[in-house]
PDB file of C-alpha atoms in Angstrom:
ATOM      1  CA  UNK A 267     -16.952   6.648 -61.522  1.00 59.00           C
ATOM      2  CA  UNK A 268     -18.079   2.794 -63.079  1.00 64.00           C
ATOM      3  CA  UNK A 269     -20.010   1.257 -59.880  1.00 61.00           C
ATOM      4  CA  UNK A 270     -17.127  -1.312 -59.554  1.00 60.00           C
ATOM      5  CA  UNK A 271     -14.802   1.502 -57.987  1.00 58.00           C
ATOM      6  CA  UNK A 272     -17.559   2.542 -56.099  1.00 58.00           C
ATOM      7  CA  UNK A 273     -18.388  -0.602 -54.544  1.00 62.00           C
ATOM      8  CA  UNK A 274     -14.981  -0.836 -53.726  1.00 59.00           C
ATOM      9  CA  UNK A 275     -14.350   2.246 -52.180  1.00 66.00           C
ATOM     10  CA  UNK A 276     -17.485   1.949 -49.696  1.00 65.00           C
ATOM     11  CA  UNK A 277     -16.617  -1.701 -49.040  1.00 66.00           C
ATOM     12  CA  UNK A 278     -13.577  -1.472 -48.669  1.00 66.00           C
ATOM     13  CA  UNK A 279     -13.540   0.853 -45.612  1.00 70.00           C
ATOM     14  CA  UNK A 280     -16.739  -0.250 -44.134  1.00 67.00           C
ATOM     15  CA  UNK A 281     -15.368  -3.972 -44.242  1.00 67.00           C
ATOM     16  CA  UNK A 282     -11.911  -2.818 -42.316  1.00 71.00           C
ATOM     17  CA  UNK A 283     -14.016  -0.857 -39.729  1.00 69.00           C
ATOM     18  CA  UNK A 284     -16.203  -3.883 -39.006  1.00 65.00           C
ATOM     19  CA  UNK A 285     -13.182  -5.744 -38.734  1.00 64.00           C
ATOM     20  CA  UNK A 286     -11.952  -4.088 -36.377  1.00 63.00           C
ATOM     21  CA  UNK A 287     -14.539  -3.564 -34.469  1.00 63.00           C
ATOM     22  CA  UNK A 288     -15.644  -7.231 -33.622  1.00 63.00           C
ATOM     23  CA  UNK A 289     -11.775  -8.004 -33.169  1.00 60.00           C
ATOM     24  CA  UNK A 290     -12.243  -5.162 -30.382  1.00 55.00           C
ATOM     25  CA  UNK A 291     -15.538  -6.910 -28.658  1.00 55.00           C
ATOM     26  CA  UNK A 292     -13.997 -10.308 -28.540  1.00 52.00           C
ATOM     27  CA  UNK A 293     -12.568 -12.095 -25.448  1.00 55.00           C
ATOM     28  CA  UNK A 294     -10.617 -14.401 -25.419  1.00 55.00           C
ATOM     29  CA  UNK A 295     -10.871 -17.914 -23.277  1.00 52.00           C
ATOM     30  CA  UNK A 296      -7.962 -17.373 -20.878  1.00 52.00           C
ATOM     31  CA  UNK A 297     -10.202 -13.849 -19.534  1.00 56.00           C
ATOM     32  CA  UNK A 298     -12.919 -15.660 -18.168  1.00 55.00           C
ATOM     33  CA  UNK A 299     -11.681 -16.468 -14.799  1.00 60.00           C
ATOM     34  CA  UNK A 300     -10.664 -13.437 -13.080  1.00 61.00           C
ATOM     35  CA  UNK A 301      -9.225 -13.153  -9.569  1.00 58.00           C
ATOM     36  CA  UNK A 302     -12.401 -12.620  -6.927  1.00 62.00           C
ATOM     37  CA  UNK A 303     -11.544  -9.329  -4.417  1.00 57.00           C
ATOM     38  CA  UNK A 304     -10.826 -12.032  -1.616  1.00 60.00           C
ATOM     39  CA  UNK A 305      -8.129 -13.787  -4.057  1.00 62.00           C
ATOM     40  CA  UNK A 306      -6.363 -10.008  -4.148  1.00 58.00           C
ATOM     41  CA  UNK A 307      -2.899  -9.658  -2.006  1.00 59.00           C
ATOM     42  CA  UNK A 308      -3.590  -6.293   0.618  1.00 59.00           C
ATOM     43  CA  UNK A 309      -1.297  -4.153  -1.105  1.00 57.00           C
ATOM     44  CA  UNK A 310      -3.550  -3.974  -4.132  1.00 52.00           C
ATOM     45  CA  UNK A 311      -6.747  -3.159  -1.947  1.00 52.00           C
ATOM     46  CA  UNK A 312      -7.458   0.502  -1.637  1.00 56.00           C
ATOM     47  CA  UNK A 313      -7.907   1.877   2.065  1.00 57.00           C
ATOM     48  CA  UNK A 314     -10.620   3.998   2.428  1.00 53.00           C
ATOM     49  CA  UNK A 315      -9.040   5.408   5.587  1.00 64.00           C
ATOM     50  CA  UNK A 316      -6.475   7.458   3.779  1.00 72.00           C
ATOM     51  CA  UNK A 317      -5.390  10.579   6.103  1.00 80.00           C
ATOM     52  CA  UNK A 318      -6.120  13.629   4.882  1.00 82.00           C
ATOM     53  CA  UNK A 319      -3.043  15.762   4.597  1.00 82.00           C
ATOM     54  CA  UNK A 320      -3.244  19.771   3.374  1.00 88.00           C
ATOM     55  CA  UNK A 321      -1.297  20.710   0.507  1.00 89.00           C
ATOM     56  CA  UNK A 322      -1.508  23.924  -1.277  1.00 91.00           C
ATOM     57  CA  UNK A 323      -0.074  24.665  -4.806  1.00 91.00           C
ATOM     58  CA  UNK A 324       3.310  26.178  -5.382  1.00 89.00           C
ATOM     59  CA  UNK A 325       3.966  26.996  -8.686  1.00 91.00           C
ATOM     60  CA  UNK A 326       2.068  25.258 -11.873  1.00 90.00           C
ATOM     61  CA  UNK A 327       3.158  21.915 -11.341  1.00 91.00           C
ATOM     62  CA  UNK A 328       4.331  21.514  -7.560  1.00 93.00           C
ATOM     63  CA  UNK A 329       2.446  20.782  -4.614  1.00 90.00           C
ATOM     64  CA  UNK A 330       3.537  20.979  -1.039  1.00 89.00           C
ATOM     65  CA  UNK A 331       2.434  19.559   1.919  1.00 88.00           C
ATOM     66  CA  UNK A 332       1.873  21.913   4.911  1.00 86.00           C
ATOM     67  CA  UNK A 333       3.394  20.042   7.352  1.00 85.00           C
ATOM     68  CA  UNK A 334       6.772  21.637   9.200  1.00 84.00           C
ATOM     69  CA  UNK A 335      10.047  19.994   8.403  1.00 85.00           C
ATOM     70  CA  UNK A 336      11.848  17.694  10.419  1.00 81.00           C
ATOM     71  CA  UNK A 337      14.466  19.940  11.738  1.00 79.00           C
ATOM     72  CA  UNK A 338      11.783  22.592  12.704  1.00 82.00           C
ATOM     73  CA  UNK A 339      10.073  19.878  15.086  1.00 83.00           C
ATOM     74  CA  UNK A 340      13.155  18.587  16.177  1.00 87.00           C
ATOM     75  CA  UNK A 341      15.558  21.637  16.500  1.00 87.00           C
ATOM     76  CA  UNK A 342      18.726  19.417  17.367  1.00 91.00           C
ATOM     77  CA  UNK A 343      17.702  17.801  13.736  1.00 93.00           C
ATOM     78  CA  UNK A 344      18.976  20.576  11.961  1.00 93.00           C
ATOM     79  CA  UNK A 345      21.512  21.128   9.179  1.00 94.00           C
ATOM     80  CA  UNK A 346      24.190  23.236   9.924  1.00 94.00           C
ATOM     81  CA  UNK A 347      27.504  24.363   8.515  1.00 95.00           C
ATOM     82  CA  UNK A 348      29.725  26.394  10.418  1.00 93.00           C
ATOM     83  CA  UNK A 349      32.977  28.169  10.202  1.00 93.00           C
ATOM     84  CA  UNK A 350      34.222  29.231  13.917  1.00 90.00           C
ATOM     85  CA  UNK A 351      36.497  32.834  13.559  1.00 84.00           C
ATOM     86  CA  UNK A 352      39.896  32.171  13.439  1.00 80.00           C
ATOM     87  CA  UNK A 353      40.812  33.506  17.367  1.00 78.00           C
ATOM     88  CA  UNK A 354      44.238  32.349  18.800  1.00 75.00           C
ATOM     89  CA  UNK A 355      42.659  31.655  22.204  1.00 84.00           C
ATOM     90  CA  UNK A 356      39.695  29.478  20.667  1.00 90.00           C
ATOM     91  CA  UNK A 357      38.690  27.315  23.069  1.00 94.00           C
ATOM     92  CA  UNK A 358      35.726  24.662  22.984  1.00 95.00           C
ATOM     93  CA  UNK A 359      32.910  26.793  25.096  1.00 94.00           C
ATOM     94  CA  UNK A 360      33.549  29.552  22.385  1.00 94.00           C
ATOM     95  CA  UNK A 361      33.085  27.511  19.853  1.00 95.00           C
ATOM     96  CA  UNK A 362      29.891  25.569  21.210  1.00 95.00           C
ATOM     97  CA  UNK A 363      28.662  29.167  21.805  1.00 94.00           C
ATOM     98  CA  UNK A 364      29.331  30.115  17.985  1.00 94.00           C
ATOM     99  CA  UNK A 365      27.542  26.967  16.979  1.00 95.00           C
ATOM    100  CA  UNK A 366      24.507  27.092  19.234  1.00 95.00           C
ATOM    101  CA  UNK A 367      23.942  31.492  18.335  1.00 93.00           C
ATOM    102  CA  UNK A 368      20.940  31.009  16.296  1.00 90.00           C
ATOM    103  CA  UNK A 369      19.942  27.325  17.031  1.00 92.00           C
ATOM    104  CA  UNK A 370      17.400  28.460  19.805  1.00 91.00           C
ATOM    105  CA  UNK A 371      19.419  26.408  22.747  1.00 95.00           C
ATOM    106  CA  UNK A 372      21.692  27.896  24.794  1.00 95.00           C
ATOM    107  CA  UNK A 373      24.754  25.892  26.773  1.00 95.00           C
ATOM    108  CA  UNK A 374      23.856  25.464  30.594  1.00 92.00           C
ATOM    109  CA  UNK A 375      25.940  27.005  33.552  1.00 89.00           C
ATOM    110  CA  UNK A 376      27.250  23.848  35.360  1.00 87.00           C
ATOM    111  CA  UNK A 377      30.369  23.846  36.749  1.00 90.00           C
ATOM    112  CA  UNK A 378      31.523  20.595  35.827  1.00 88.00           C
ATOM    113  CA  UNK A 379      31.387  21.295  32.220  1.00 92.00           C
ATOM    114  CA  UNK A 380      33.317  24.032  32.752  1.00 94.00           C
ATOM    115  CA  UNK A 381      36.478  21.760  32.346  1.00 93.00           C
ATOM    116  CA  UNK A 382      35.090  20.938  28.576  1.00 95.00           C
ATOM    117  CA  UNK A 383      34.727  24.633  27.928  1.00 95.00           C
ATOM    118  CA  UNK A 384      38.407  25.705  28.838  1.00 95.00           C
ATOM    119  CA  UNK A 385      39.833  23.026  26.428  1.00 95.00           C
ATOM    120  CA  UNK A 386      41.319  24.577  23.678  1.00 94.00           C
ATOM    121  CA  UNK A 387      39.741  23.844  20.752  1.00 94.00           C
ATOM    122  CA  UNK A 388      41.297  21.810  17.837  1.00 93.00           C
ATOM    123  CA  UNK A 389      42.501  22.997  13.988  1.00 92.00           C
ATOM    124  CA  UNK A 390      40.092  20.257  12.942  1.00 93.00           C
ATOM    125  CA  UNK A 391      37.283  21.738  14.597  1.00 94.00           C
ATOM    126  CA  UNK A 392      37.043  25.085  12.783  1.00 93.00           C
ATOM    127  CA  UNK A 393      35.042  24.578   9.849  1.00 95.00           C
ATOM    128  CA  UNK A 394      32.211  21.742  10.791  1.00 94.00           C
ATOM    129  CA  UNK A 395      29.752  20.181   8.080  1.00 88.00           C
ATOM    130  CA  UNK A 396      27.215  19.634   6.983  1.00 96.00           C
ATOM    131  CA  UNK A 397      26.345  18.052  10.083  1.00 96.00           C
ATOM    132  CA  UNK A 398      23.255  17.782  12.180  1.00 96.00           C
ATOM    133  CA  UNK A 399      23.448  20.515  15.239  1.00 95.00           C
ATOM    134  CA  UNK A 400      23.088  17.187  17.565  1.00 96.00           C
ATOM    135  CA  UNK A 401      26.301  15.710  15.733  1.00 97.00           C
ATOM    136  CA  UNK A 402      28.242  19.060  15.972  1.00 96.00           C
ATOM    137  CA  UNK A 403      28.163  19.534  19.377  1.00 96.00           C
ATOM    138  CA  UNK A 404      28.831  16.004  20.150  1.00 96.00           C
ATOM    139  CA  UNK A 405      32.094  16.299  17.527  1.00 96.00           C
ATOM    140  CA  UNK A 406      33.245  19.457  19.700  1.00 96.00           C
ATOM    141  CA  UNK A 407      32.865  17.780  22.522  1.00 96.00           C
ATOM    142  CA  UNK A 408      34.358  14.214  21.788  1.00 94.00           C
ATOM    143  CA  UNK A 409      33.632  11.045  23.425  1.00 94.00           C
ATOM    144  CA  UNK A 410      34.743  11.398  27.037  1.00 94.00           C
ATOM    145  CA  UNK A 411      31.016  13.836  27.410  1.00 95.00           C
ATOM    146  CA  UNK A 412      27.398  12.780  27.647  1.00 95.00           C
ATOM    147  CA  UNK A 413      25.403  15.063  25.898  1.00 96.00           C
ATOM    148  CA  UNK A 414      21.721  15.821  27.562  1.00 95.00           C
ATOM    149  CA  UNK A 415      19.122  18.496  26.417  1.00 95.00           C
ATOM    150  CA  UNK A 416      16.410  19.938  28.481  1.00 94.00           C
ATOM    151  CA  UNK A 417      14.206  20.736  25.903  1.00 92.00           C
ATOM    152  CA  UNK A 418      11.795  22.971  27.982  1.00 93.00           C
ATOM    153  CA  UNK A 419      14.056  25.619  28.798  1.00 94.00           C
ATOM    154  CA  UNK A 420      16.170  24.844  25.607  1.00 94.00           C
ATOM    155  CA  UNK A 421      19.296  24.303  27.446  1.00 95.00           C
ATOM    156  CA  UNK A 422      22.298  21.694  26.344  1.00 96.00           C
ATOM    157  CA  UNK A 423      24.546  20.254  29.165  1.00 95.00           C
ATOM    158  CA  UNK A 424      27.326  18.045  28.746  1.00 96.00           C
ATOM    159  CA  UNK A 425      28.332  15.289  31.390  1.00 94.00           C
ATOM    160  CA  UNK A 426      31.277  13.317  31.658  1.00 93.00           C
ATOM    161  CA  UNK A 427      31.388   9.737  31.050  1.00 86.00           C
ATOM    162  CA  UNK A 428      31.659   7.869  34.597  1.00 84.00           C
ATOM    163  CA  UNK A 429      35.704   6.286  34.161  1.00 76.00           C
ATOM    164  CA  UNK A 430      35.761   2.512  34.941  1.00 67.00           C
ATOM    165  CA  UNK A 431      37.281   1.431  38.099  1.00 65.00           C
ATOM    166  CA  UNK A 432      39.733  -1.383  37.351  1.00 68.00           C
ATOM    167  CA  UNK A 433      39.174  -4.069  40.318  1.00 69.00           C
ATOM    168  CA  UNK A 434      40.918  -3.908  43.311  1.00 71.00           C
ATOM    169  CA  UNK A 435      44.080  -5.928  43.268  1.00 74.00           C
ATOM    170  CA  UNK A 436      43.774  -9.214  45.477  1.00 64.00           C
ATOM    171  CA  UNK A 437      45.536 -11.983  46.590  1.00 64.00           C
ATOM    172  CA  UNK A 438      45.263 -14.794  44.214  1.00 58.00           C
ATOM    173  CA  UNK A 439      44.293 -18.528  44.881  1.00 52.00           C
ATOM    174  CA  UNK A 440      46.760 -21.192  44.337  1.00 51.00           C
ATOM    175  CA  UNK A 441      44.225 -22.540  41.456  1.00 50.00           C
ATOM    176  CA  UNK A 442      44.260 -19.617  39.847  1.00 51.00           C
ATOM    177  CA  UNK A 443      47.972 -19.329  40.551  1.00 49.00           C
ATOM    178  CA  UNK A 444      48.282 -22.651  38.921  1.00 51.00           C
ATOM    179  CA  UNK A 445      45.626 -22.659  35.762  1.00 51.00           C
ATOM    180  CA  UNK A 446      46.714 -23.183  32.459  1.00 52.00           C
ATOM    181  CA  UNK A 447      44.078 -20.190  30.875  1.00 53.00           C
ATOM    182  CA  UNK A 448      46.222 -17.455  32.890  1.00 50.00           C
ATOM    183  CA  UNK A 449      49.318 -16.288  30.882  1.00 51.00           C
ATOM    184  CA  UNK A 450      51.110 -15.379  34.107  1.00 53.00           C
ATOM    185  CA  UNK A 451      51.522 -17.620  36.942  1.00 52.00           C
ATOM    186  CA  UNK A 452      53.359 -17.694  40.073  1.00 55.00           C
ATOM    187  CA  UNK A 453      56.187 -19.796  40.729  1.00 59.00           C
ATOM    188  CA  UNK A 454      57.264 -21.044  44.400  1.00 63.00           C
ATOM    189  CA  UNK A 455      60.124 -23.267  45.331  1.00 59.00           C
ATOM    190  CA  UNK A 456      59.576 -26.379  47.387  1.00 61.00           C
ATOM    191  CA  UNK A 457      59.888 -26.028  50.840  1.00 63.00           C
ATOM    192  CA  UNK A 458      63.190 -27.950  50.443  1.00 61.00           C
ATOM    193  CA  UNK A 459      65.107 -25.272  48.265  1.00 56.00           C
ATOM    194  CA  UNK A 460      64.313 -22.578  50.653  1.00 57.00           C
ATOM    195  CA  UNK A 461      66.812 -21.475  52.703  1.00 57.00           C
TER     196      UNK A 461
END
């Protein structure tokens, strides 16, 4: 090989490497002031109170926190979908009864309620969800019922909504009679056109 070649194919490489290497080690101007930790917003600080929170590994690229599920905390949380059995008698008690069979609640024995129970229940009714078990009861029971859980002995009670009293009819003022906000108003004769 004539030395010419061979200079050039040392130099050559060794040149380019060098040149890239100080193009790697230089800085440029615009680096030189960089933000201080005090100039940093929160969100990029790290916390070092971070909880700890177990996981364990399920499968090769899934971890999973062992932590129960909403709906296991909160039993009236959970998902349900229901289908009650076609029954020509279906009623709403039978129904609450299907939904509640493996919830872990029960319906309590008060006598008032009993008038929700013996309603018969509606074609709409018979296939429910997905809907939360706190949703589904309050769907059977519809909006004239308060519904109230006693979560110690894992009973659900329904209540009926107090019914507003309309106000006692009274006699009305002559400025009232007379105002021009009231639609209806009362009309007397002068004491002259009576008879």
């Amino acid at each position: 090989m004539p030395p010419s070649l061979l200079i050039l194919h040392v130099a050559l490489p060794l040149v380019t490497s060098l040149g890239l290497l100080s193009g790697c080690a230089t800085t440029s101007a615009l680096q030189t002031s960089q933000p201080t930790a005090s100039e940093l917003p929160p969100a990029a600080t790290i916390s070092a109170e971070n909880e700890f929170v177990p996981v364990v590994r399920y499968g090769r690229y899934t971890l999973i926190e062992l932590v129960p599920e909403l709906s296991q905390r909160d039993l009236l949380q959970q998902v349900i979908e229901i289908s009650i059995p076609p029954m020509l008698d279906a009623n709403v008690g039978d129904a609450m009864h299907h939904v509640l069979l493996r919830s872990g609640y029960r319906l309590c024995d008060d006598v008032a309620a009993n008038a929700l129970y013996r309603l018969p229940l509606p074609a709409a009714h018979l296939h429910l969800g997905p809907l939360m078990l706190r949703d589904t009861l309050l769907t059977l029971a519809g909006p004239a019922w308060n519904l109230s859980v006693d979560d110690a002995a894992r009973q659900v009670c329904f209540t009926r909504h107090p019914t507003p009293t309309p106000p006692p009819p009274g006699p009305t003022s002559a400025a009232t009679a007379t105002s021009p906000n009231n639609a209806v108003a009362s009309f007397e004769p002068p004491e002259e056109a009576r008879p």
